[in-house]
Coordinates of C-alpha atoms in Angstrom, one line a residue:
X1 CA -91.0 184.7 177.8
X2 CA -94.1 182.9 179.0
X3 CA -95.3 179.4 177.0
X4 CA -98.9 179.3 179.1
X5 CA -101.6 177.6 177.0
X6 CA -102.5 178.1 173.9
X7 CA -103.8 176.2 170.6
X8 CA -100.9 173.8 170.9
X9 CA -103.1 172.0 173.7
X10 CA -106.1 172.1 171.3
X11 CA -107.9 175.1 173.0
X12 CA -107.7 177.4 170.6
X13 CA -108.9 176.9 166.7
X14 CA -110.0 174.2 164.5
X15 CA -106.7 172.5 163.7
X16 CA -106.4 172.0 159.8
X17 CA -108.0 168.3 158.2
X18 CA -110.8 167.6 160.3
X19 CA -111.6 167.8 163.9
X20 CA -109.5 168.9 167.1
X21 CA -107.4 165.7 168.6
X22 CA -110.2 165.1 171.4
X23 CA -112.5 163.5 168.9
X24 CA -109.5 161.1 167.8
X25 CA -106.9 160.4 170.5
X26 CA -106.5 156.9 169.3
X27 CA -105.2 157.8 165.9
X28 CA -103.7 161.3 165.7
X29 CA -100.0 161.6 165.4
X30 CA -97.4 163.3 167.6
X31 CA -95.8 166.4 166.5
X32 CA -92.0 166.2 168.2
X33 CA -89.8 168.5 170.1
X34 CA -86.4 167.3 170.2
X35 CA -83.8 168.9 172.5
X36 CA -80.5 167.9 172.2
X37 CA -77.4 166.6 174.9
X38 CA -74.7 168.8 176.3
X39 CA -72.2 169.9 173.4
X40 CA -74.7 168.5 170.6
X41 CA -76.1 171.0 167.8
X42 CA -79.3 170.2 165.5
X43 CA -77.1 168.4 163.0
X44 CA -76.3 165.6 165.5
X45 CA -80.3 164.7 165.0
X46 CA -80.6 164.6 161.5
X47 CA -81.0 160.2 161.1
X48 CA -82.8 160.4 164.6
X49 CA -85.4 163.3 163.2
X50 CA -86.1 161.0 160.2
X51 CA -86.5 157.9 162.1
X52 CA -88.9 159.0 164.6
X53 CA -91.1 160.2 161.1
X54 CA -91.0 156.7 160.1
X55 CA -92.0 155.5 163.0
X56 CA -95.1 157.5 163.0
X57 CA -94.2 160.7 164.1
X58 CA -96.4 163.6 162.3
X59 CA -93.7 166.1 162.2
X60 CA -90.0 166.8 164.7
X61 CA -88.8 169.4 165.3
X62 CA -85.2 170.4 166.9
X63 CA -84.6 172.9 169.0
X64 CA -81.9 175.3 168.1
X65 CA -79.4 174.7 170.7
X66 CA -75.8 174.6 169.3
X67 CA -72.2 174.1 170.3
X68 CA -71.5 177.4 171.7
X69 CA -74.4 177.9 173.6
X70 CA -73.4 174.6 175.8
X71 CA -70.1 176.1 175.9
X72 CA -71.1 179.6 177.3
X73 CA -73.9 177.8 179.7
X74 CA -71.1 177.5 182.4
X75 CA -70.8 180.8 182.5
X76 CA -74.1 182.3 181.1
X77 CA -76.5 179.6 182.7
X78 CA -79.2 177.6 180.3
X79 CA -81.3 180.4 180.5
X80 CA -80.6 181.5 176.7
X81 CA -80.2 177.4 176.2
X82 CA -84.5 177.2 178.3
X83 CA -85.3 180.6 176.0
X84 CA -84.8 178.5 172.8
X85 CA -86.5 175.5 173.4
X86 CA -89.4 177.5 174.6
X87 CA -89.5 179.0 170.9
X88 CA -88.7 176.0 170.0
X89 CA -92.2 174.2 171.5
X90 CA -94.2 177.1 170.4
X91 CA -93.1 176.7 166.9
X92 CA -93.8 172.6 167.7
X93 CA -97.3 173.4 169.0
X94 CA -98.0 175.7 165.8
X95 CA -96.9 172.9 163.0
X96 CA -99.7 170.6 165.4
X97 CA -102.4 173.1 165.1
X98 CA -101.9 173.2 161.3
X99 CA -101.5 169.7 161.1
X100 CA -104.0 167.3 159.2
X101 CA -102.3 164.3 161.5
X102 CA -101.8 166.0 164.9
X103 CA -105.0 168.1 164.9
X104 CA -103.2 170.4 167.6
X105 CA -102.3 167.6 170.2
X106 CA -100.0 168.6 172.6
X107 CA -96.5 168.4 171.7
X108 CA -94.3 165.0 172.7
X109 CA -91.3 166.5 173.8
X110 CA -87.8 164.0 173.8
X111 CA -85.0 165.1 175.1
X112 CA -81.6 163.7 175.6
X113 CA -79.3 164.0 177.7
X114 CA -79.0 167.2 179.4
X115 CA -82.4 168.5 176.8
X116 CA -84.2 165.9 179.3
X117 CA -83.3 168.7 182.4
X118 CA -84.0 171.9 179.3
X119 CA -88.0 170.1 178.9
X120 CA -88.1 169.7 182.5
X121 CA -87.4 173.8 182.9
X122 CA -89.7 174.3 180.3
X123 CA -93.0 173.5 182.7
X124 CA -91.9 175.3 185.2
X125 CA -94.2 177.4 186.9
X126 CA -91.9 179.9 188.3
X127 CA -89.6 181.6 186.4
X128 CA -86.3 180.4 185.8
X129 CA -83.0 182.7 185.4
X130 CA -85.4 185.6 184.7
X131 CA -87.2 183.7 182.2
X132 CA -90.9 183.1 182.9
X133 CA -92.2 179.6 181.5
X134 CA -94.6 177.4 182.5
X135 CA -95.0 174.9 179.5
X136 CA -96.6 172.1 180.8
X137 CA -99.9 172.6 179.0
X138 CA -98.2 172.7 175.7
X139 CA -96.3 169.2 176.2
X140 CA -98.7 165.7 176.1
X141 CA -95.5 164.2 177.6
X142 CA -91.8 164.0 178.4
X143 CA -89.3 161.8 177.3
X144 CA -85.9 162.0 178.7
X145 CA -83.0 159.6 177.3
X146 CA -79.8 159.3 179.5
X147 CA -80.6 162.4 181.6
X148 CA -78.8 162.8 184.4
X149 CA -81.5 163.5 186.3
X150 CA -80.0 163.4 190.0
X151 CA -76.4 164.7 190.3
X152 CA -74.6 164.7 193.7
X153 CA -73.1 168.2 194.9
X154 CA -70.1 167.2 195.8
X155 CA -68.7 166.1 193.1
X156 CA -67.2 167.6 189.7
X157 CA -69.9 167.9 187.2
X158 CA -72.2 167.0 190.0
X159 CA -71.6 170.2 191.5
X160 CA -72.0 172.5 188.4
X161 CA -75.6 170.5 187.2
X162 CA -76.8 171.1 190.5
X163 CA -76.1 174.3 190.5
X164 CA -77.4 175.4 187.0
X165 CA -80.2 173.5 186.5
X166 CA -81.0 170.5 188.7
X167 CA -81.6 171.8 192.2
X168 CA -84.1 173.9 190.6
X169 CA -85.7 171.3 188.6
X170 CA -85.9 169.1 191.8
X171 CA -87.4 172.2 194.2
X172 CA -90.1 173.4 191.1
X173 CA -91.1 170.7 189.3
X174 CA -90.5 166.9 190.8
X175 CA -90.7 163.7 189.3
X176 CA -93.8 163.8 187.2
X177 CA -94.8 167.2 188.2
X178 CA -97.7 167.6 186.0
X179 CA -99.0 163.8 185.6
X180 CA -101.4 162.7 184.9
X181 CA -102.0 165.3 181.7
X182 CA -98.6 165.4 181.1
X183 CA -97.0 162.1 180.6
X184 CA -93.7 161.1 181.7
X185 CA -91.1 158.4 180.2
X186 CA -87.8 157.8 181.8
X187 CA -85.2 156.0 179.0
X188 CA -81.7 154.7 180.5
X189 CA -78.9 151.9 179.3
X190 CA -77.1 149.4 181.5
X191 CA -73.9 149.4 178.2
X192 CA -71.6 149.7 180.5
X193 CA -70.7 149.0 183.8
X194 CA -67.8 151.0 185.8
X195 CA -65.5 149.3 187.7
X196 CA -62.3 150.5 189.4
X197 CA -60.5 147.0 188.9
X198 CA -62.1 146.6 185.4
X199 CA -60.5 146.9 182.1
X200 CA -59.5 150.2 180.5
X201 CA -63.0 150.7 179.5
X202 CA -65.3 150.2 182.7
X203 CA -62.2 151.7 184.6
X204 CA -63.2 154.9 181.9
X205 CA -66.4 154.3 182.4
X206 CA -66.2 154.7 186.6
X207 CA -64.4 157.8 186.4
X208 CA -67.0 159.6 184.5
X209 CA -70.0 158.0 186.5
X210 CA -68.3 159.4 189.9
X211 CA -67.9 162.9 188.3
X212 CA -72.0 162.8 188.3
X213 CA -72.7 160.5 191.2
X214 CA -70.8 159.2 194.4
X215 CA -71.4 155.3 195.6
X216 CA -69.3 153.3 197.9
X217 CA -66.2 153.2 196.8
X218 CA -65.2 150.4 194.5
X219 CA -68.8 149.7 194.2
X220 CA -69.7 149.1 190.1
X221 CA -71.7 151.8 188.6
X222 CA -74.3 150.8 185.7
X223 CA -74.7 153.5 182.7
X224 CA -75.0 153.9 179.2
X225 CA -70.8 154.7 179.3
X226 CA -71.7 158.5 180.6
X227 CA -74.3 159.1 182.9
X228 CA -75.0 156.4 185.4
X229 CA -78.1 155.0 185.5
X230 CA -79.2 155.7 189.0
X231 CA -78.8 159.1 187.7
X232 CA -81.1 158.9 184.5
X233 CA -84.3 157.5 186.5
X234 CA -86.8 160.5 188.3
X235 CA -88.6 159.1 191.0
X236 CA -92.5 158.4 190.3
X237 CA -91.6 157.8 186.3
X238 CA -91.7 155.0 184.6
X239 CA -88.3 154.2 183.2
X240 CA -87.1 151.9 180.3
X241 CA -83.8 150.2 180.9
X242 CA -81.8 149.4 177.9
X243 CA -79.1 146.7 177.2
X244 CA -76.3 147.6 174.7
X245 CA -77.1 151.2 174.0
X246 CA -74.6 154.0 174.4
X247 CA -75.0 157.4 175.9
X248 CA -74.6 159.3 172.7
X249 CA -73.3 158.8 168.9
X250 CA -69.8 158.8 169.3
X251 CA -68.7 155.2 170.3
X252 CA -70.0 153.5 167.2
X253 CA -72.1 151.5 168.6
X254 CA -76.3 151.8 168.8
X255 CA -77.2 154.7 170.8
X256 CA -80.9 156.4 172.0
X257 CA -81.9 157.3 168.7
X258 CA -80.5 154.0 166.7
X259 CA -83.5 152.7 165.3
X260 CA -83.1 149.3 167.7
X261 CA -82.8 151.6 170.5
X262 CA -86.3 153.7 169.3
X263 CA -88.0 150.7 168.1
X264 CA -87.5 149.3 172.0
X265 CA -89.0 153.4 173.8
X266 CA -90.9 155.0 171.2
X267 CA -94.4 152.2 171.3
X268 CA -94.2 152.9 175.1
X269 CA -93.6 157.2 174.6
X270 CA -96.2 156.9 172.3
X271 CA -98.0 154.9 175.2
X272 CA -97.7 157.2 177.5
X273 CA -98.2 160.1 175.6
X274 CA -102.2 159.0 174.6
X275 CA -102.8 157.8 178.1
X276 CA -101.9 161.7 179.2
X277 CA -104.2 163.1 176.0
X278 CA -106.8 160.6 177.7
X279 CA -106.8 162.3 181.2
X280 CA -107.3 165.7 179.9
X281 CA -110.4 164.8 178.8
X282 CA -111.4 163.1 182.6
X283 CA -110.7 160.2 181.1
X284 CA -111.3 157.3 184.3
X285 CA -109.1 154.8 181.9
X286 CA -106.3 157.0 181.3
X287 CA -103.7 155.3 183.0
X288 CA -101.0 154.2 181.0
X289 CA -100.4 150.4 179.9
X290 CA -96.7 150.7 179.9
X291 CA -95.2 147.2 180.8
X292 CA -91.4 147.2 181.6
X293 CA -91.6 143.4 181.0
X294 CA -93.1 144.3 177.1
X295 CA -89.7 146.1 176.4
X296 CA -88.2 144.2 173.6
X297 CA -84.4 143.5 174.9
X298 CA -81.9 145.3 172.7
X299 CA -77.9 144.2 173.0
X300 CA -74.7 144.8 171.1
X301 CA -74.7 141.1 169.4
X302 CA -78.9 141.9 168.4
X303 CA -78.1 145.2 166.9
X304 CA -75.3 143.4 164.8
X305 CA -72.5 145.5 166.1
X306 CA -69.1 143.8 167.0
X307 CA -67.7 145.0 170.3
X308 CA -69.2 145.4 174.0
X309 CA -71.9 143.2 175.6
X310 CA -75.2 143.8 177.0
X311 CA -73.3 144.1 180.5
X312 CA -71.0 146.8 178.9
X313 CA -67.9 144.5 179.6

């Protein structure tokens, strides 16, 4: 399978409703591609999907990664996991081409969790497992939401990231790889610190931010209550740090895709999505205006939820 370039990046066709995205950078829409996290399936995404179109979004799409294709990965590799989401982005870069809104911009592409390392993959200009790829033209940027990034070897999970997927993603395609025409948006949470000593939470907490990272030991590890969020930064990115939101869906509290969570990343995704769109055109302005100070602050007691606090204690 080979993405290359195609119409998705508006070199193709006349996209349908009026001219191609060039003429109208500052008001077409983004068509999305949303990977999902380790052991998620397209379901998990629904609420998410919808609030992303009412934020602006012209259309989202999910990639078909289910259950038990995380669950054979440890064995199979996330090839079959990459080959998806590459159909997946295709299909994406089609509905832009056809669409009156996105006039066949290049695709935004979010992924959480572990989907941040699968859109990574994608632009890869070597194949990967077999799989030949080299997306990058298709995507106008990447948005990765508590994606553990950097894993150490030489611990648990660590050890198996590295070996999959991460080691490759850090030898092929680095930090912002293909900036400044592909944009880049790192999204991570401080909701809860792990401590050794802590309660019965952070002490939780710790022990699944050392299965990804080592640190000193006893030293506190900040995350959003799964992957630490040393771990969720790439190096040359600009990165969103969060208060108050949770790794994923299951603690009940506001997590990446709650709509205090998106209302705080998507303005600067966007952001950073137009300011790539800009550069392919030689754009000497295209730099973009993401301000780290701007972030709105988002916290348990704003989002109106009952337990935790902004430090995750």
């Amino acid at each position: 399978m080979s993405l290359g370039a195609s119409g998705a990046s508006g070199a193709a066709g006349q996209p349908a409703g009026g001219g191609p995205w060039r003429d109208a950078i500052d008001e077409v829409a983004s068509t999305v591609l949303l990977i999902g996290g380790w052991i998620t399936s397209p379901p998990f995404y629904v609420r998410m999907r919808w609030r992303l179109l009412d934020r602006g979004a012209a259309a989202v799409v999910v990639a078909p990664v289910w259950l038990p294709d995380w669950l054979l990965a440890p064995w199979v590799g996330l090839g079959p996991i990459v080959a998806r989401s590459g159909r997946a982005l295709r299909r994406a870069g089609e509905i832009s081409l056809a669409s009156p809104l996105s006039r066949g911009a290049p695709v935004l592409v979010v992924g959480h969790s572990a989907g941040g390392v699968v859109a990574r993959l994608l632009t890869s200009p070597e194949p990967f497992e077999g799989r030949r790829l080299g997306g990058a033209t298709r995507m106008g940027a990447i948005v990765t939401l508590g994606t553990p990034h950097h894993v150490d070897a030489d611990v648990a999970i660590g050890r198996r990231l590295s070996e999959v997927a991460t080691d490759f993603a850090e030898r092929v395609v680095p930090g912002p790889a293909f900036a400044p025409t592909t944009g880049y948006l790192a999204v991570t949470s401080r909701y809860r610190i792990g401590r050794p000593d802590g309660d019965a939470r952070e002490r939780q907490a710790y022990r699944l931010y050392r299965r990804i990272v080592t640190e000193p030991g006893g030293t506190p590890i900040e995350g959003d209550g799964l992957v630490p969020r040393r771990s969720a930064s790439l190096a040359g990115v600009e990165t969103i740090i969060l208060d108050g939101i949770a790794h994923g869906q299951s603690t009940h509290h506001p997590w990446y895709g709650s709509p205090e969570a998106l209302d705080a990343w998507w303005p600067w995704a966007i952001e950073v999505w137009r300011a790539a769109l800009r550069a392919r055109l030689g754009d000497p302005a295209a730099r973009s205006r993401f301000d780290p100070e701007a972030v709105p602050p988002v916290s348990s007691e704003v989002a109106g939820w009952s337990s935790g606090s902004s430090s995750g204690s």
